[in-house]
Tab-separated table of C-alpha atoms and ligand atoms in Angstrom:
chain	number	residue	atom	x	y	z
A	635	UNK	CA	-15.567	12.187	16.656
A	636	UNK	CA	-15.505	8.375	16.679
A	637	UNK	CA	-14.093	8.266	20.186
A	638	UNK	CA	-17.296	7.187	22.008
A	639	UNK	CA	-17.910	4.362	19.525
A	640	UNK	CA	-14.315	3.185	19.664
A	641	UNK	CA	-14.315	3.345	23.465
A	642	UNK	CA	-17.455	1.222	23.554
A	643	UNK	CA	-15.921	-1.300	21.143
A	644	UNK	CA	-12.763	-1.530	23.266
A	645	UNK	CA	-14.831	-1.903	26.452
A	646	UNK	CA	-16.649	-4.785	24.782
A	647	UNK	CA	-13.385	-6.644	24.227
A	648	UNK	CA	-12.143	-5.867	27.734
A	649	UNK	CA	-15.441	-7.190	29.125
A	650	UNK	CA	-15.154	-10.426	27.198
A	651	UNK	CA	-11.429	-10.714	27.767
A	652	UNK	CA	-10.945	-12.426	24.416
A	653	UNK	CA	-7.793	-10.512	23.501
A	654	UNK	CA	-6.355	-13.182	21.208
A	655	UNK	CA	-8.384	-14.465	18.230
A	656	UNK	CA	-11.552	-13.008	19.771
A	657	UNK	CA	-15.026	-12.201	18.535
A	658	UNK	CA	-14.269	-8.701	17.208
A	659	UNK	CA	-11.439	-10.167	15.127
A	660	UNK	CA	-13.788	-12.729	13.578
A	661	UNK	CA	-16.341	-10.052	12.844
A	662	UNK	CA	-13.768	-7.696	11.360
A	663	UNK	CA	-12.366	-10.421	9.129
A	664	UNK	CA	-15.821	-11.135	7.711
A	665	UNK	CA	-16.572	-7.455	7.208
A	666	UNK	CA	-13.233	-6.666	5.596
A	667	UNK	CA	-13.459	-9.651	3.245
A	668	UNK	CA	-16.918	-8.533	2.167
A	669	UNK	CA	-15.658	-4.959	1.743
A	670	UNK	CA	-12.886	-6.157	-0.584
A	671	UNK	CA	-15.267	-8.409	-2.532
A	672	UNK	CA	-13.223	-11.425	-1.486
A	673	UNK	CA	-13.910	-14.715	0.248
A	674	UNK	CA	-11.400	-14.557	3.103
A	675	UNK	CA	-9.651	-11.920	5.178
A	676	UNK	CA	-7.192	-12.976	7.867
A	677	UNK	CA	-5.939	-10.468	10.402
A	678	UNK	CA	-2.177	-10.346	10.846
A	679	UNK	CA	0.207	-8.410	13.035
A	680	UNK	CA	1.282	-6.109	10.170
A	681	UNK	CA	1.214	-5.630	6.413
A	682	UNK	CA	4.707	-7.068	6.232
A	683	UNK	CA	3.613	-10.276	7.991
A	684	UNK	CA	0.599	-10.600	5.669
A	685	UNK	CA	2.948	-10.491	2.655
A	686	UNK	CA	5.370	-12.909	4.235
A	687	UNK	CA	2.739	-15.448	5.358
A	688	UNK	CA	0.949	-15.310	2.017
A	689	UNK	CA	4.104	-15.991	0.054
A	690	UNK	CA	5.039	-18.831	2.390
A	691	UNK	CA	1.533	-20.260	1.882
A	692	UNK	CA	2.114	-20.147	-1.883
A	693	UNK	CA	5.293	-22.142	-1.339
A	694	UNK	CA	7.774	-19.383	-2.124
A	695	UNK	CA	11.071	-20.233	-0.485
A	696	UNK	CA	14.841	-20.368	-0.937
A	697	UNK	CA	15.954	-20.039	-4.536
A	698	UNK	CA	12.716	-18.418	-5.709
A	699	UNK	CA	12.425	-14.932	-7.187
A	700	UNK	CA	9.555	-12.470	-6.867
A	701	UNK	CA	9.295	-9.506	-9.247
A	702	UNK	CA	8.459	-6.295	-7.388
A	703	UNK	CA	9.010	-2.574	-7.976
A	704	UNK	CA	12.087	-0.816	-6.636
A	705	UNK	CA	10.093	2.359	-5.918
A	706	UNK	CA	8.132	1.175	-2.912
A	707	UNK	CA	8.317	1.007	0.829
A	708	UNK	CA	11.087	-1.383	1.844
A	709	UNK	CA	8.579	-3.941	3.235
A	710	UNK	CA	7.473	-5.077	-0.243
A	711	UNK	CA	10.950	-6.482	-0.853
A	712	UNK	CA	11.837	-7.421	2.739
A	713	UNK	CA	8.828	-9.734	2.827
A	714	UNK	CA	10.330	-11.733	-0.043
A	715	UNK	CA	13.626	-12.070	1.838
A	716	UNK	CA	11.796	-13.350	4.926
A	717	UNK	CA	10.491	-16.313	2.931
A	718	UNK	CA	14.067	-17.131	1.925
A	719	UNK	CA	13.364	-15.935	-1.617
A	720	UNK	CA	14.939	-13.009	-3.442
A	721	UNK	CA	13.278	-9.831	-4.686
A	722	UNK	CA	13.782	-9.340	-8.414
A	723	UNK	CA	13.457	-5.598	-8.717
A	724	UNK	CA	11.566	-3.832	-11.499
A	725	UNK	CA	11.512	-0.206	-12.617
A	726	UNK	CA	8.430	1.989	-12.379
A	727	UNK	CA	6.332	3.065	-15.320
A	728	UNK	CA	7.230	6.780	-15.557
A	729	UNK	CA	3.680	8.114	-15.939
A	730	UNK	CA	1.796	6.183	-13.262
A	731	UNK	CA	4.780	5.305	-11.010
A	732	UNK	CA	3.381	1.765	-10.772
A	733	UNK	CA	5.144	-1.408	-11.885
A	734	UNK	CA	6.428	-1.324	-15.489
A	735	UNK	CA	5.247	-4.688	-16.777
A	736	UNK	CA	7.410	-4.375	-19.896
A	737	UNK	CA	10.452	-3.990	-17.667
A	738	UNK	CA	9.368	-6.983	-15.534
A	739	UNK	CA	9.213	-9.004	-18.718
A	740	UNK	CA	12.850	-8.107	-19.460
A	741	UNK	CA	14.113	-8.917	-15.983
A	742	UNK	CA	12.325	-12.214	-15.364
A	743	UNK	CA	14.671	-15.145	-14.855
A	744	UNK	CA	14.697	-18.863	-14.108
A	745	UNK	CA	13.138	-19.518	-10.696
A	746	UNK	CA	10.705	-16.581	-10.767
A	747	UNK	CA	7.498	-17.628	-8.985
A	748	UNK	CA	5.430	-14.485	-8.554
A	749	UNK	CA	4.940	-10.852	-9.439
A	750	UNK	CA	4.026	-8.391	-6.697
A	751	UNK	CA	2.642	-5.077	-7.976
A	752	UNK	CA	2.279	-2.336	-5.363
A	753	UNK	CA	-0.793	-0.092	-5.629
A	754	UNK	CA	1.451	2.859	-4.952
A	755	UNK	CA	0.054	5.976	-3.265
A	756	UNK	CA	-3.442	4.445	-3.502
A	757	UNK	CA	-3.683	3.979	-7.271
A	758	UNK	CA	-4.065	0.390	-8.516
A	759	UNK	CA	-1.348	-0.974	-10.758
A	760	UNK	CA	-2.381	-1.804	-14.333
A	761	UNK	CA	-3.735	-5.214	-13.283
A	762	UNK	CA	-4.922	-6.417	-16.708
A	763	UNK	CA	-1.319	-6.156	-17.935
A	764	UNK	CA	0.035	-7.739	-14.749
A	765	UNK	CA	-2.357	-10.676	-14.911
A	766	UNK	CA	-1.778	-11.251	-18.610
A	767	UNK	CA	1.989	-11.285	-18.043
A	768	UNK	CA	1.648	-13.582	-15.015
A	769	UNK	CA	-0.530	-16.001	-16.910
A	770	UNK	CA	1.892	-16.196	-19.834
A	771	UNK	CA	4.843	-16.827	-17.502
A	772	UNK	CA	3.065	-19.042	-14.957
A	773	UNK	CA	3.505	-16.622	-12.045
A	774	UNK	CA	1.375	-16.043	-8.965
A	775	UNK	CA	0.051	-12.480	-8.534
A	776	UNK	CA	0.452	-10.794	-5.149
A	777	UNK	CA	-1.105	-7.418	-4.512
A	778	UNK	CA	0.741	-5.146	-2.110
A	779	UNK	CA	-2.404	-3.188	-1.254
A	780	UNK	CA	-0.937	-1.635	1.903
A	781	UNK	CA	-1.592	1.888	0.557
A	782	UNK	CA	-4.839	1.221	-1.268
A	783	UNK	CA	-7.759	0.241	1.015
A	784	UNK	CA	-10.903	0.812	-1.020
A	785	UNK	CA	-9.169	1.596	-4.327
A	786	UNK	CA	-10.799	0.123	-7.438
A	787	UNK	CA	-9.553	-1.266	-10.721
A	788	UNK	CA	-12.207	-1.391	-13.454
A	789	UNK	CA	-14.947	-1.210	-10.820
A	790	UNK	CA	-13.490	-3.929	-8.572
A	791	UNK	CA	-11.891	-3.228	-5.225
A	792	UNK	CA	-8.254	-4.155	-4.812
A	793	UNK	CA	-7.703	-7.233	-2.686
A	794	UNK	CA	-9.385	-9.700	-5.017
A	795	UNK	CA	-7.357	-9.083	-8.156
A	796	UNK	CA	-4.634	-11.678	-7.634
A	797	UNK	CA	-3.804	-14.827	-5.647
A	798	UNK	CA	-3.772	-12.797	-2.448
A	799	UNK	CA	-3.441	-9.223	-1.283
A	800	UNK	CA	-1.776	-7.726	1.763
A	801	UNK	CA	-3.128	-4.699	3.639
A	802	UNK	CA	-1.497	-2.711	6.418
A	803	UNK	CA	-3.418	-1.007	9.219
A	804	UNK	CA	-0.465	1.063	10.381
A	805	UNK	CA	-2.063	4.151	11.964
A	806	UNK	CA	-1.419	6.524	9.034
A	807	UNK	CA	-2.775	4.209	6.322
A	808	UNK	CA	-6.186	4.975	4.793
A	809	UNK	CA	-7.623	2.468	7.271
A	810	UNK	CA	-5.448	2.621	10.381
A	811	UNK	CA	-5.521	0.855	13.745
A	812	UNK	CA	-4.263	2.163	17.112
A	813	UNK	CA	-0.947	0.435	16.531
A	814	UNK	CA	0.353	-2.164	14.099
A	815	UNK	CA	-1.909	-4.497	12.172
A	816	UNK	CA	-2.529	-6.033	8.782
A	817	UNK	CA	-4.651	-8.452	6.824
A	818	UNK	CA	-4.278	-10.969	4.070
A	819	UNK	CA	-7.200	-11.144	1.654
A	820	UNK	CA	-7.744	-14.039	-0.744
A	821	UNK	CA	-10.314	-16.063	-2.647
A	822	UNK	CA	-8.120	-19.160	-2.359
A	823	UNK	CA	-9.376	-21.542	0.376
A	824	UNK	CA	-6.034	-23.331	0.588
A	825	UNK	CA	-3.989	-20.144	1.025
A	826	UNK	CA	-6.505	-18.902	3.602
A	827	UNK	CA	-6.307	-22.109	5.647
A	828	UNK	CA	-2.521	-22.125	5.615
A	829	UNK	CA	-2.204	-18.467	6.610
A	830	UNK	CA	-4.801	-18.859	9.380
A	831	UNK	CA	-2.718	-21.693	10.782
A	832	UNK	CA	0.712	-20.148	10.285
A	833	UNK	CA	-0.132	-16.844	11.988
A	834	UNK	CA	-1.042	-18.900	15.080
A	835	UNK	CA	2.031	-21.145	15.537
A	836	UNK	CA	1.091	-23.301	12.585
A	837	UNK	CA	-1.825	-24.790	14.517
A	838	UNK	CA	-4.456	-26.717	12.610
A	839	UNK	CA	-6.713	-27.924	15.411
A	840	UNK	CA	-5.620	-27.683	19.031
A	841	UNK	CA	-2.063	-28.912	19.683
A	842	UNK	CA	-1.624	-30.007	16.080
A	843	UNK	CA	1.204	-27.882	14.720
A	844	UNK	CA	1.158	-28.864	11.074
A	845	UNK	CA	2.721	-25.802	9.495
A	846	UNK	CA	5.662	-23.452	10.122
A	847	UNK	CA	5.071	-21.389	13.251
A	848	UNK	CA	4.689	-17.619	13.307
A	849	UNK	CA	3.103	-15.459	15.955
A	850	UNK	CA	1.536	-12.914	13.623
A	851	UNK	CA	-2.036	-12.464	14.807
A	852	UNK	CA	-4.028	-9.233	14.710
A	853	UNK	CA	-5.034	-8.216	18.260
A	854	UNK	CA	-8.751	-8.357	19.002
A	855	UNK	CA	-8.517	-4.819	20.430
A	856	UNK	CA	-7.129	-3.548	17.118
A	857	UNK	CA	-9.857	-5.388	15.210
A	858	UNK	CA	-12.482	-3.712	17.401
A	859	UNK	CA	-11.063	-0.300	16.468
A	860	UNK	CA	-10.896	-1.254	12.791
A	861	UNK	CA	-14.531	-2.422	12.734
A	862	UNK	CA	-15.680	1.043	13.769
A	863	UNK	CA	-13.359	2.786	11.328
A	864	UNK	CA	-14.129	0.543	8.344
A	865	UNK	CA	-17.642	2.005	8.219
A	866	UNK	CA	-16.109	5.404	7.477
A	867	UNK	CA	-13.444	4.367	5.002
A	868	UNK	CA	-15.425	5.238	1.866
A	869	UNK	CA	-16.228	8.697	3.169
A	870	UNK	CA	-12.587	9.246	4.167
A	871	UNK	CA	-11.376	8.159	0.738
A	872	UNK	CA	-13.886	10.528	-0.838
A	873	UNK	CA	-12.408	13.377	1.245
A	874	UNK	CA	-8.876	12.466	0.169
A	875	UNK	CA	-9.985	12.499	-3.465
A	876	UNK	CA	-11.526	15.933	-2.971
A	877	UNK	CA	-8.235	17.292	-1.589
A	878	UNK	CA	-6.428	15.717	-4.558
A	879	UNK	CA	-8.884	17.364	-6.947
A	880	UNK	CA	-8.113	20.779	-5.423
A	881	UNK	CA	-4.366	20.146	-5.757
A	882	UNK	CA	-4.823	18.977	-9.369
A	883	UNK	CA	-6.730	22.126	-10.211
A	884	UNK	CA	-4.217	24.504	-8.664
A	885	UNK	CA	-1.154	22.756	-10.034
A	886	UNK	CA	-2.469	22.577	-13.584
A	887	UNK	CA	-0.066	24.559	-15.759
A	888	UNK	CA	2.644	24.719	-13.080
A	889	UNK	CA	5.933	22.895	-13.551
A	890	UNK	CA	5.025	20.452	-10.741
A	891	UNK	CA	3.898	17.199	-12.342
A	892	UNK	CA	1.857	14.415	-10.761
A	893	UNK	CA	1.462	10.715	-11.566
A	894	UNK	CA	-1.162	10.153	-14.246
A	895	UNK	CA	-4.468	8.959	-12.786
A	896	UNK	CA	-5.914	6.123	-14.815
A	897	UNK	CA	-9.522	6.782	-15.857
A	898	UNK	CA	-10.515	3.173	-15.109
A	899	UNK	CA	-9.180	3.331	-11.537
A	900	UNK	CA	-10.555	4.723	-8.296
A	901	UNK	CA	-7.458	6.252	-6.720
A	902	UNK	CA	-7.675	6.665	-2.926
A	903	UNK	CA	-4.702	9.021	-2.522
A	904	UNK	CA	-2.832	7.538	0.390
A	905	UNK	CA	-0.278	10.096	-0.777
A	906	UNK	CA	-0.506	13.057	-3.139
A	907	UNK	CA	2.882	13.196	-4.813
A	908	UNK	CA	4.374	15.790	-7.125
A	909	UNK	CA	7.657	15.920	-8.990
A	910	UNK	CA	9.543	19.162	-9.152
A	911	UNK	CA	12.991	20.487	-9.970
A	912	UNK	CA	14.859	21.620	-6.859
A	913	UNK	CA	12.702	19.382	-4.694
A	914	UNK	CA	14.804	20.004	-1.590
A	915	UNK	CA	14.607	23.770	-2.064
A	916	UNK	CA	10.831	23.671	-2.519
A	917	UNK	CA	10.550	21.404	0.495
A	918	UNK	CA	12.520	23.673	2.827
A	919	UNK	CA	10.691	26.797	1.660
A	920	UNK	CA	7.358	25.064	2.302
A	921	UNK	CA	8.626	24.103	5.759
A	922	UNK	CA	9.452	27.779	6.430
A	923	UNK	CA	5.792	28.524	5.727
A	924	UNK	CA	4.744	25.842	8.186
A	925	UNK	CA	3.778	23.300	5.505
A	926	UNK	CA	5.120	19.830	6.280
A	927	UNK	CA	5.832	17.467	3.382
A	928	UNK	CA	7.133	13.908	3.056
A	929	UNK	CA	9.309	11.813	0.731
A	930	UNK	CA	7.897	8.479	-0.481
A	931	UNK	CA	10.568	7.303	-1.087
A	932	UNK	CA	13.876	9.164	-1.470
A	933	UNK	CA	16.058	6.034	-1.827
A	934	UNK	CA	14.812	3.255	-4.113
A	935	UNK	CA	15.015	-0.267	-2.746
A	936	UNK	CA	17.853	-1.324	-5.084
A	937	UNK	CA	20.105	1.286	-3.443
A	938	UNK	CA	19.271	0.335	0.167
A	939	UNK	CA	22.198	-1.091	2.130
A	940	UNK	CA	20.195	-4.163	3.232
A	941	UNK	CA	20.011	-5.273	-0.408
A	942	UNK	CA	23.578	-4.426	-1.420
A	943	UNK	CA	24.295	-8.190	-1.646
A	944	UNK	CA	21.951	-8.337	-4.657
A	945	UNK	CA	24.537	-6.379	-6.622
A	946	UNK	CA	22.321	-3.662	-8.038
A	947	UNK	CA	23.861	-0.274	-8.767
A	948	UNK	CA	23.007	3.282	-9.682
A	949	UNK	CA	21.617	3.707	-13.194
A	950	UNK	CA	19.869	0.346	-13.428
A	951	UNK	CA	16.379	1.714	-12.744
A	952	UNK	CA	16.388	5.118	-14.446
A	953	UNK	CA	12.699	6.020	-14.026
A	954	UNK	CA	12.674	5.191	-10.315
A	955	UNK	CA	15.982	6.956	-9.695
A	956	UNK	CA	14.874	10.100	-11.470
A	957	UNK	CA	11.608	10.143	-9.500
A	958	UNK	CA	13.329	9.489	-6.175
A	959	UNK	CA	15.333	12.708	-6.588
A	960	UNK	CA	12.316	14.822	-7.525
A	961	UNK	CA	9.258	13.552	-5.642
A	962	UNK	CA	7.536	15.383	-2.815
A	963	UNK	CA	4.423	14.256	-0.927
A	964	UNK	CA	2.030	17.095	-0.088
A	965	UNK	CA	-0.117	17.004	3.042
A	966	UNK	CA	-3.300	14.964	2.580
A	967	UNK	CA	-5.390	13.705	5.459
A	968	UNK	CA	-8.949	13.256	6.589
A	969	UNK	CA	-10.315	16.503	7.973
A	970	UNK	CA	-8.118	18.709	5.786
A	971	UNK	CA	-10.158	21.766	4.812
A	972	UNK	CA	-10.516	23.240	1.344
A	973	UNK	CA	-8.692	26.377	2.577
A	974	UNK	CA	-5.738	24.347	3.830
A	975	UNK	CA	-5.473	22.488	0.538
A	976	UNK	CA	-5.679	25.719	-1.458
A	977	UNK	CA	-3.147	27.438	0.763
A	978	UNK	CA	-0.643	24.609	0.230
A	979	UNK	CA	-1.397	24.351	-3.486
A	980	UNK	CA	-0.879	28.079	-3.964
A	981	UNK	CA	2.466	27.954	-2.156
A	982	UNK	CA	3.627	24.978	-4.252
A	983	UNK	CA	2.497	26.654	-7.434
A	984	UNK	CA	4.486	29.787	-6.629
A	985	UNK	CA	7.609	27.859	-5.673
A	986	UNK	CA	7.494	25.445	-8.601
A	987	UNK	CA	6.810	28.139	-11.175
A	988	UNK	CA	4.982	27.916	-14.478
A	989	UNK	CA	5.511	24.997	-16.830
A	990	UNK	CA	8.354	25.715	-19.184
A	991	UNK	CA	9.118	28.990	-17.371
A	992	UNK	CA	11.596	29.997	-14.705
A	993	UNK	CA	10.393	29.683	-11.117
B	1110	PLP	C1	2.998	0.247	4.931
B	1110	PLP	C2	3.425	-0.594	3.824
B	1110	PLP	C3	3.826	-1.928	4.003
B	1110	PLP	C4	4.045	-2.567	5.339
B	1110	PLP	O1	3.000	-2.495	6.228
B	1110	PLP	P1	3.324	-2.607	7.802
B	1110	PLP	O2	1.977	-2.778	8.403
B	1110	PLP	O3	3.984	-1.334	8.195
B	1110	PLP	O4	4.193	-3.795	7.998
B	1110	PLP	C5	4.139	-2.684	2.888
B	1110	PLP	N1	4.082	-2.154	1.653
B	1110	PLP	C6	3.720	-0.879	1.440
B	1110	PLP	C7	3.694	-0.369	0.044
B	1110	PLP	C8	3.407	-0.053	2.510
B	1110	PLP	O5	3.080	1.223	2.284
């Protein structure tokens, strides 16, 4: 449907030949910053690199800790490791699945510099609590907004609710490019200037390499695609919310539970996740009916082999561990029809059974 417009945008870049740090990238950065209600947006090669560059710009390095939830995509924590720092993992709040600020408060230790909530599945973390905690403890606030383009917390879009936010434009995200991409969004002029330089070999002015060098730019071609798609993001999020509403309605009274949606948030449903007993059984029976589902995420970060050196073990994050064994992501995508959503919801309802009853 958008193909002719995207083709034209790509042709424009090819005509100009400005593939690196070109005009469409500049334009997209301005438009995305405005969309997020923030001063700066800086295109990066991925969401992971946006997190990493932003933390480096804040001065996070060896010996520093960053509080971040264990129930997230691995990149939230890997980005901390890339700076030389160490992720200090936190359990999820069992109703919303977002960071449990009370638990963060218990786990904080000497050398902690920042807290990184993840707006998981497209629902903003409880940012008033996060900011209050961060202020009391002198921590920077980093939003991992990689699943939450366009989500709102108390009427404000995510991206401008902390020191900086990271977005991913991986193709399946709510706003996706034709390949990898990301952006860092911030109101902080200093952070913006540092990240702009670092993503481009640390250059501040031609041949003046003042800062650590990364090659983490967003391609102009990807920015051209994203400019066209950004204009449709609100409508796409509205469609996702409509699918979620149909699922909510059908699953009401079934034994499948969903994360609580906060009334003061605008949830953009990157994923629609349920919890059910016999998750694997439900999943394979749905597959038999041709309904594909996902797991986000079956192994919490504290049990991933790449972080075994941190010494975490089973049982240390009970809410996240319980969820990891029971969660199932139902299909949700732009262009999904009401019939498709109802068909899936009906199948899940039958397989999960009534609340309190036997399936
Ligand atoms: C996708 C994602 C990332 C990483 O983004 P990439 O562009 O794939 O590097 C980080 N955090 C979360 C929560 C994500 O979903």
